């Protein structure tokens, strides 16, 4: 079975950086990196290269998304040697080593892409285009608020699949139940008033039940229930205004990570305190508006985040006691626009420890990767 990807907003990286695009698959165990020299896919833990599509095969790429852990990769050209127009999406089948489908949209370049087992979404500056995926067919285009960098997010699968993007009124977000979309009738309006300022970042959890929003002010992140549209929590990133670069839920939905131009990654618990939680309630829940852990990254870079679970051999021992007392621990992966890879674990006291660092684009390849074919 194939699943959706949970991608946070503001995906396009600065043009003066080595990496032009970063996205993760639904499980957050694979990362897709686009550059002027093509596309590379890596396993997040352990960090190994899995796929390398060079510029002779696909040209220079501006957007790339991996469907689950399958052989299907969605590509949009851009940069130094584009093979296709910026308003055209290619579906690359890596088992066949060729493009198997393409679709073009009117109204300007494609700014963001999402896909799950049944839907493909192309985001433009003033609309979102929704396609059925198997077979590939256009369903409908929905107008959006002005969205110059393609802020949007998608999560869930089948009947739980949810798409969110900025609505017309400043600070509002439109929610779309993707399985209900068809070419015969208009979408029922479902709008959340999230912020006073413009929407700058969005995320939806893997289950499609939670939405995180951030504004251009960047000080507060709000979490909503996508079914009731009610606000569940308000998280304080800081008091100084900042530009949010990424919001990402953990696969279980219990944590949210946020990166910004302050070069600090904040990790928040998404739930209110409950009886019997295994986490230190004194440290994590004295003030649920604050982050439970944070770590710093290189300055002047844009970081895209994911959560991974690291299995610990033999449970707790002297090497890992300061990090975890269970056979596994949660870590946050950060891919920076300068090409560096970082992995930090965080423990029950909210302390972070660097677990890995590497120069992503200098890694070699690994052949044994694909586990699912379409």
Short mmCIF file of C-alpha atoms in Angstrom, two decimals:
data_model
loop_
_atom_site.label_atom_id
_atom_site.label_comp_id
_atom_site.label_asym_id
_atom_site.label_seq_id
_atom_site.Cartn_x
_atom_site.Cartn_y
_atom_site.Cartn_z
CA UNK A 1 0.00 0.00 0.00
CA UNK A 2 1.17 3.53 -0.76
CA UNK A 3 0.81 6.47 1.62
CA UNK A 4 0.81 10.25 1.46
CA UNK A 5 3.68 12.56 2.19
CA UNK A 6 3.53 15.18 4.89
CA UNK A 7 5.36 18.18 3.54
CA UNK A 8 5.69 21.49 5.28
CA UNK A 9 5.42 24.78 3.48
CA UNK A 10 7.88 27.36 2.13
CA UNK A 11 9.76 24.61 0.24
CA UNK A 12 11.79 26.55 -2.32
CA UNK A 13 15.29 27.28 -1.07
CA UNK A 14 17.36 30.39 -1.85
CA UNK A 15 18.83 30.47 -5.36
CA UNK A 16 22.38 31.03 -4.10
CA UNK A 17 22.52 27.68 -2.26
CA UNK A 18 23.76 24.31 -3.48
CA UNK A 19 20.45 22.56 -2.71
CA UNK A 20 17.34 23.93 -4.41
CA UNK A 21 14.69 21.67 -2.84
CA UNK A 22 14.33 19.24 0.05
CA UNK A 23 11.36 16.98 0.79
CA UNK A 24 10.73 13.83 2.83
CA UNK A 25 8.49 10.85 2.21
CA UNK A 26 5.56 9.99 4.50
CA UNK A 27 7.57 7.80 6.90
CA UNK A 28 10.28 10.49 6.98
CA UNK A 29 12.90 7.79 6.41
CA UNK A 30 13.86 9.08 2.94
CA UNK A 31 14.85 12.56 1.79
CA UNK A 32 14.76 13.89 -1.78
CA UNK A 33 17.25 16.59 -2.74
CA UNK A 34 17.07 18.60 -5.99
CA UNK A 35 20.02 20.52 -7.46
CA UNK A 36 21.12 21.93 -10.79
CA UNK A 37 22.79 18.55 -11.38
CA UNK A 38 19.63 16.45 -10.96
CA UNK A 39 17.99 14.59 -8.08
CA UNK A 40 19.38 12.44 -5.30
CA UNK A 41 17.46 10.36 -2.73
CA UNK A 42 18.94 9.34 0.60
CA UNK A 43 17.96 7.08 3.47
CA UNK A 44 17.75 9.27 6.57
CA UNK A 45 19.07 6.71 9.05
CA UNK A 46 21.60 5.42 8.49
CA UNK A 47 22.45 8.17 5.99
CA UNK A 48 23.13 6.50 2.63
CA UNK A 49 22.48 7.46 -0.96
CA UNK A 50 19.78 5.38 -2.66
CA UNK A 51 19.07 7.01 -6.04
CA UNK A 52 21.01 9.43 -8.20
CA UNK A 53 19.35 10.92 -11.29
CA UNK A 54 21.88 13.09 -13.12
CA UNK A 55 21.23 16.10 -15.33
CA UNK A 56 21.59 14.01 -18.52
CA UNK A 57 18.61 11.93 -17.38
CA UNK A 58 16.27 14.57 -15.92
CA UNK A 59 17.97 17.95 -16.40
CA UNK A 60 18.26 20.45 -13.57
CA UNK A 61 15.37 20.12 -11.11
CA UNK A 62 13.55 22.71 -8.99
CA UNK A 63 10.97 20.46 -7.25
CA UNK A 64 11.09 16.74 -6.46
CA UNK A 65 8.74 14.55 -4.40
CA UNK A 66 8.91 10.83 -3.71
CA UNK A 67 5.71 8.76 -3.57
CA UNK A 68 6.00 6.76 -0.34
CA UNK A 69 9.05 4.49 -0.78
CA UNK A 70 8.20 3.56 -4.33
CA UNK A 71 9.77 3.93 -7.76
CA UNK A 72 7.63 7.00 -8.62
CA UNK A 73 9.20 10.48 -8.31
CA UNK A 74 7.41 13.71 -9.24
CA UNK A 75 9.72 16.27 -10.87
CA UNK A 76 9.46 19.91 -11.96
CA UNK A 77 12.28 21.40 -14.03
CA UNK A 78 14.16 24.59 -13.25
CA UNK A 79 17.63 26.01 -12.86
CA UNK A 80 20.56 25.85 -15.30
CA UNK A 81 19.52 23.00 -17.63
CA UNK A 82 15.75 22.44 -17.44
CA UNK A 83 14.27 19.78 -19.71
CA UNK A 84 10.65 20.91 -19.34
CA UNK A 85 8.71 24.14 -18.87
CA UNK A 86 8.23 25.38 -15.26
CA UNK A 87 4.47 24.72 -15.47
CA UNK A 88 4.95 21.03 -16.36
CA UNK A 89 5.23 18.08 -13.98
CA UNK A 90 6.97 14.84 -14.91
CA UNK A 91 6.33 11.48 -13.24
CA UNK A 92 9.59 9.53 -13.31
CA UNK A 93 9.51 5.75 -12.88
CA UNK A 94 12.91 4.75 -11.57
CA UNK A 95 12.29 1.06 -12.23
CA UNK A 96 11.94 1.91 -15.94
CA UNK A 97 14.47 4.76 -15.85
CA UNK A 98 12.20 7.07 -17.80
CA UNK A 99 9.38 9.57 -17.57
CA UNK A 100 6.04 7.72 -17.72
CA UNK A 101 3.61 10.66 -17.56
CA UNK A 102 3.52 14.43 -17.63
CA UNK A 103 0.95 17.14 -17.09
CA UNK A 104 0.99 20.89 -17.66
CA UNK A 105 -1.11 23.60 -15.99
CA UNK A 106 -1.87 27.14 -17.06
CA UNK A 107 -1.40 30.21 -14.88
CA UNK A 108 2.33 30.31 -14.15
CA UNK A 109 5.01 28.00 -12.75
CA UNK A 110 4.38 25.11 -10.38
CA UNK A 111 5.54 26.12 -6.88
CA UNK A 112 4.78 23.01 -4.82
CA UNK A 113 3.78 19.39 -5.41
CA UNK A 114 2.04 16.76 -3.27
CA UNK A 115 0.99 13.21 -4.08
CA UNK A 116 -0.42 10.14 -2.40
CA UNK A 117 -1.73 6.86 -3.78
CA UNK A 118 -4.81 8.48 -5.34
CA UNK A 119 -4.22 12.25 -5.67
CA UNK A 120 -1.68 14.61 -7.23
CA UNK A 121 -1.72 18.32 -6.28
CA UNK A 122 0.11 21.10 -8.13
CA UNK A 123 0.27 24.43 -6.29
CA UNK A 124 0.57 27.74 -8.16
CA UNK A 125 0.60 31.34 -6.95
CA UNK A 126 -3.18 31.77 -7.18
CA UNK A 127 -4.63 28.28 -7.47
CA UNK A 128 -4.22 24.61 -6.64
CA UNK A 129 -4.76 21.94 -9.30
CA UNK A 130 -6.01 18.55 -8.14
CA UNK A 131 -5.54 15.40 -10.23
CA UNK A 132 -6.50 11.79 -9.79
CA UNK A 133 -3.27 9.78 -9.84
CA UNK A 134 -4.17 6.24 -10.91
CA UNK A 135 -4.99 6.85 -13.70
CA UNK A 136 -3.64 10.39 -14.07
CA UNK A 137 -6.58 12.71 -14.79
CA UNK A 138 -7.49 16.33 -14.05
CA UNK A 139 -10.25 16.76 -11.44
CA UNK A 140 -10.49 20.47 -10.71
CA UNK A 141 -8.65 23.74 -10.06
CA UNK A 142 -9.38 25.68 -6.87
CA UNK A 143 -8.57 29.38 -6.49
CA UNK A 144 -6.46 30.37 -3.49
CA UNK A 145 -5.21 33.51 -1.83
CA UNK A 146 -2.07 35.08 -3.28
CA UNK A 147 0.62 32.49 -2.58
CA UNK A 148 3.94 33.51 -4.20
CA UNK A 149 6.06 30.68 -2.75
CA UNK A 150 3.49 27.86 -2.84
CA UNK A 151 2.77 27.54 0.87
CA UNK A 152 0.64 24.41 1.38
CA UNK A 153 0.66 21.03 3.11
CA UNK A 154 -0.94 17.63 2.70
CA UNK A 155 -1.33 14.64 5.00
CA UNK A 156 -3.42 11.51 5.41
CA UNK A 157 -4.44 8.82 2.99
CA UNK A 158 -7.70 7.74 1.38
CA UNK A 159 -10.66 9.21 3.28
CA UNK A 160 -8.38 10.99 5.78
CA UNK A 161 -6.35 12.86 3.13
CA UNK A 162 -6.36 16.62 3.75
CA UNK A 163 -4.89 19.48 1.72
CA UNK A 164 -4.42 22.94 3.27
CA UNK A 165 -3.38 26.24 1.68
CA UNK A 166 -3.84 30.00 2.28
CA UNK A 167 -7.38 31.24 1.66
CA UNK A 168 -8.39 34.67 0.34
CA UNK A 169 -8.64 36.54 3.64
CA UNK A 170 -5.32 37.30 5.32
CA UNK A 171 -4.42 34.79 8.02
CA UNK A 172 -6.98 32.17 6.96
CA UNK A 173 -6.39 28.63 5.74
CA UNK A 174 -8.60 26.55 3.47
CA UNK A 175 -8.95 22.83 4.18
CA UNK A 176 -9.87 20.35 1.45
CA UNK A 177 -10.87 16.71 1.98
CA UNK A 178 -9.14 15.30 -1.09
CA UNK A 179 -11.17 12.13 -1.53
CA UNK A 180 -14.33 14.23 -1.93
CA UNK A 181 -12.84 16.19 -4.85
CA UNK A 182 -14.26 15.43 -8.27
CA UNK A 183 -14.85 17.25 -11.55
CA UNK A 184 -18.64 17.49 -11.12
CA UNK A 185 -19.18 19.76 -8.11
CA UNK A 186 -17.47 22.60 -6.25
CA UNK A 187 -15.72 22.08 -2.94
CA UNK A 188 -17.63 22.81 0.24
CA UNK A 189 -15.98 25.81 1.95
CA UNK A 190 -13.94 24.92 5.03
CA UNK A 191 -11.80 27.79 6.30
CA UNK A 192 -9.86 28.29 9.54
CA UNK A 193 -8.96 31.75 10.87
CA UNK A 194 -5.45 31.03 12.11
CA UNK A 195 -3.50 34.30 12.36
CA UNK A 196 -3.79 38.07 11.97
CA UNK A 197 -0.90 38.22 9.48
CA UNK A 198 -0.25 36.30 6.27
CA UNK A 199 0.24 32.53 6.41
CA UNK A 200 3.93 31.66 6.05
CA UNK A 201 4.15 27.96 6.97
CA UNK A 202 1.80 24.98 7.15
CA UNK A 203 2.03 21.31 8.09
CA UNK A 204 -0.42 18.39 8.35
CA UNK A 205 0.34 15.24 10.32
CA UNK A 206 0.57 11.81 8.73
CA UNK A 207 -2.92 10.86 9.93
CA UNK A 208 -4.49 13.99 8.42
CA UNK A 209 -6.01 14.99 11.78
CA UNK A 210 -3.77 17.89 12.85
CA UNK A 211 -2.73 21.10 11.12
CA UNK A 212 0.06 23.45 12.24
CA UNK A 213 0.12 27.07 11.08
CA UNK A 214 2.60 29.92 11.31
CA UNK A 215 2.41 33.52 10.12
CA UNK A 216 4.96 35.95 8.68
CA UNK A 217 5.57 37.24 12.22
CA UNK A 218 6.89 33.79 13.15
CA UNK A 219 6.49 34.02 16.93
CA UNK A 220 3.46 31.76 17.47
CA UNK A 221 2.53 28.39 15.96
CA UNK A 222 -1.05 27.15 16.30
CA UNK A 223 -2.34 23.59 16.05
CA UNK A 224 -5.86 22.82 14.84
CA UNK A 225 -8.04 19.72 14.56
CA UNK A 226 -8.70 19.34 10.83
CA UNK A 227 -12.07 17.65 11.44
CA UNK A 228 -13.59 20.19 13.84
CA UNK A 229 -11.40 23.16 12.78
CA UNK A 230 -10.96 24.00 16.47
CA UNK A 231 -7.67 25.26 17.86
CA UNK A 232 -6.01 22.67 20.10
CA UNK A 233 -2.80 24.35 21.15
CA UNK A 234 -0.70 27.49 20.79
CA UNK A 235 3.09 27.16 20.75
CA UNK A 236 5.55 29.95 21.42
CA UNK A 237 8.61 29.85 19.13
CA UNK A 238 10.02 33.09 20.55
CA UNK A 239 9.31 36.77 21.11
CA UNK A 240 11.39 38.23 18.25
CA UNK A 241 9.83 38.14 14.75
CA UNK A 242 11.34 35.51 12.44
CA UNK A 243 10.85 33.87 9.06
CA UNK A 244 9.60 30.31 9.49
CA UNK A 245 11.33 27.88 7.13
CA UNK A 246 9.73 24.57 8.08
CA UNK A 247 7.04 22.99 10.26
CA UNK A 248 7.05 19.20 10.56
CA UNK A 249 5.01 16.75 12.65
CA UNK A 250 6.58 13.53 13.89
CA UNK A 251 5.05 10.43 12.21
CA UNK A 252 3.13 9.66 15.43
CA UNK A 253 1.88 13.26 15.61
CA UNK A 254 3.11 13.75 19.21
CA UNK A 255 5.79 16.30 18.35
CA UNK A 256 6.23 19.28 16.05
CA UNK A 257 9.58 20.69 14.91
CA UNK A 258 10.06 24.22 13.59
CA UNK A 259 13.01 25.91 11.91
CA UNK A 260 13.46 29.60 11.11
CA UNK A 261 15.99 32.24 10.15
CA UNK A 262 17.05 32.36 13.82
CA UNK A 263 19.11 29.19 13.12
CA UNK A 264 17.43 27.37 16.03
CA UNK A 265 15.21 24.30 15.71
CA UNK A 266 12.43 24.14 18.31
CA UNK A 267 10.73 20.84 19.23
CA UNK A 268 7.26 21.02 20.79
CA UNK A 269 4.93 18.39 22.28
CA UNK A 270 1.64 18.72 20.42
CA UNK A 271 -0.63 17.29 23.11
CA UNK A 272 -1.82 18.76 26.38
CA UNK A 273 -0.51 17.02 29.50
CA UNK A 274 -2.14 13.70 30.34
CA UNK A 275 -1.92 11.18 33.13
CA UNK A 276 0.65 8.44 32.74
CA UNK A 277 2.78 10.16 30.10
CA UNK A 278 6.30 8.79 29.99
CA UNK A 279 7.79 12.22 29.42
CA UNK A 280 9.00 14.39 32.28
CA UNK A 281 5.92 16.52 32.88
CA UNK A 282 7.75 19.06 35.00
CA UNK A 283 10.09 19.93 32.15
CA UNK A 284 7.79 19.46 29.19
CA UNK A 285 4.44 20.68 30.45
CA UNK A 286 5.05 23.43 32.99
CA UNK A 287 4.41 25.74 30.05
CA UNK A 288 2.95 23.90 27.05
CA UNK A 289 3.45 27.02 24.93
CA UNK A 290 7.23 26.66 25.00
CA UNK A 291 9.43 24.15 23.19
CA UNK A 292 10.54 21.08 25.11
CA UNK A 293 13.92 20.96 23.33
CA UNK A 294 15.94 22.98 20.85
CA UNK A 295 19.27 22.95 19.00
CA UNK A 296 21.23 25.29 16.75
CA UNK A 297 22.17 24.97 13.08
CA UNK A 298 24.59 26.91 10.83
CA UNK A 299 23.60 30.54 10.31
CA UNK A 300 22.30 31.87 6.98
CA UNK A 301 20.92 28.50 5.85
CA UNK A 302 17.41 27.16 5.34
CA UNK A 303 16.74 23.86 7.13
CA UNK A 304 14.11 21.23 6.29
CA UNK A 305 13.27 18.83 9.11
CA UNK A 306 12.14 15.26 9.72
CA UNK A 307 11.79 12.90 12.68
CA UNK A 308 13.48 9.48 12.76
CA UNK A 309 13.49 6.73 15.38
CA UNK A 310 16.88 5.31 16.28
CA UNK A 311 17.01 1.79 17.69
CA UNK A 312 19.43 1.40 20.59
CA UNK A 313 21.24 -1.91 20.86
CA UNK A 314 20.78 -3.62 24.19
CA UNK A 315 18.48 -0.97 25.66
CA UNK A 316 20.11 1.62 27.89
CA UNK A 317 23.83 1.49 28.55
CA UNK A 318 26.51 3.93 29.64
CA UNK A 319 26.76 5.48 26.20
CA UNK A 320 23.05 6.18 25.90
CA UNK A 321 21.88 6.74 29.48
CA UNK A 322 21.96 10.52 29.03
CA UNK A 323 19.76 10.24 25.96
CA UNK A 324 17.22 7.49 26.50
CA UNK A 325 16.26 4.69 28.88
CA UNK A 326 14.28 2.77 26.24
CA UNK A 327 15.40 0.58 23.31
CA UNK A 328 14.72 3.46 20.90
CA UNK A 329 14.91 7.24 20.87
CA UNK A 330 13.49 10.05 18.76
CA UNK A 331 15.81 12.19 16.67
CA UNK A 332 15.33 15.18 14.39
CA UNK A 333 17.07 15.29 11.01
CA UNK A 334 17.89 18.65 9.45
CA UNK A 335 19.01 19.11 5.84
CA UNK A 336 20.44 22.59 5.29
CA UNK A 337 20.59 24.52 2.03
CA UNK A 338 24.39 24.57 2.23
CA UNK A 339 24.41 20.77 1.80
CA UNK A 340 25.01 19.74 5.42
CA UNK A 341 23.16 16.94 7.22
CA UNK A 342 22.50 17.06 10.96
CA UNK A 343 20.80 14.58 13.31
CA UNK A 344 20.04 15.48 16.94
CA UNK A 345 18.40 13.23 19.54
CA UNK A 346 16.36 14.72 22.36
CA UNK A 347 15.79 13.09 25.73
CA UNK A 348 13.17 13.14 28.49
CA UNK A 349 14.71 16.20 30.10
CA UNK A 350 14.54 18.14 26.82
CA UNK A 351 18.30 18.06 26.21
CA UNK A 352 19.58 17.59 22.65
CA UNK A 353 22.69 15.70 21.58
CA UNK A 354 24.27 15.73 18.12
CA UNK A 355 24.23 12.18 16.77
CA UNK A 356 25.41 12.67 13.19
CA UNK A 357 26.86 15.24 10.82
CA UNK A 358 27.81 14.90 7.16
CA UNK A 359 28.16 16.68 3.84
CA UNK A 360 25.15 15.26 2.03
CA UNK A 361 26.22 15.70 -1.59
CA UNK A 362 29.59 14.02 -1.01
CA UNK A 363 28.04 10.64 -0.11
CA UNK A 364 28.34 7.59 -2.35
CA UNK A 365 25.52 5.33 -3.56
CA UNK A 366 23.72 2.27 -2.20
CA UNK A 367 21.91 -0.11 -4.54
CA UNK A 368 19.57 -1.98 -2.20
CA UNK A 369 16.76 0.52 -1.62
CA UNK A 370 13.36 0.12 -3.25
CA UNK A 371 10.84 -1.95 -1.30
CA UNK A 372 7.63 -1.07 -3.13
CA UNK A 373 6.79 -0.97 -6.81
CA UNK A 374 3.84 0.71 -8.45
#
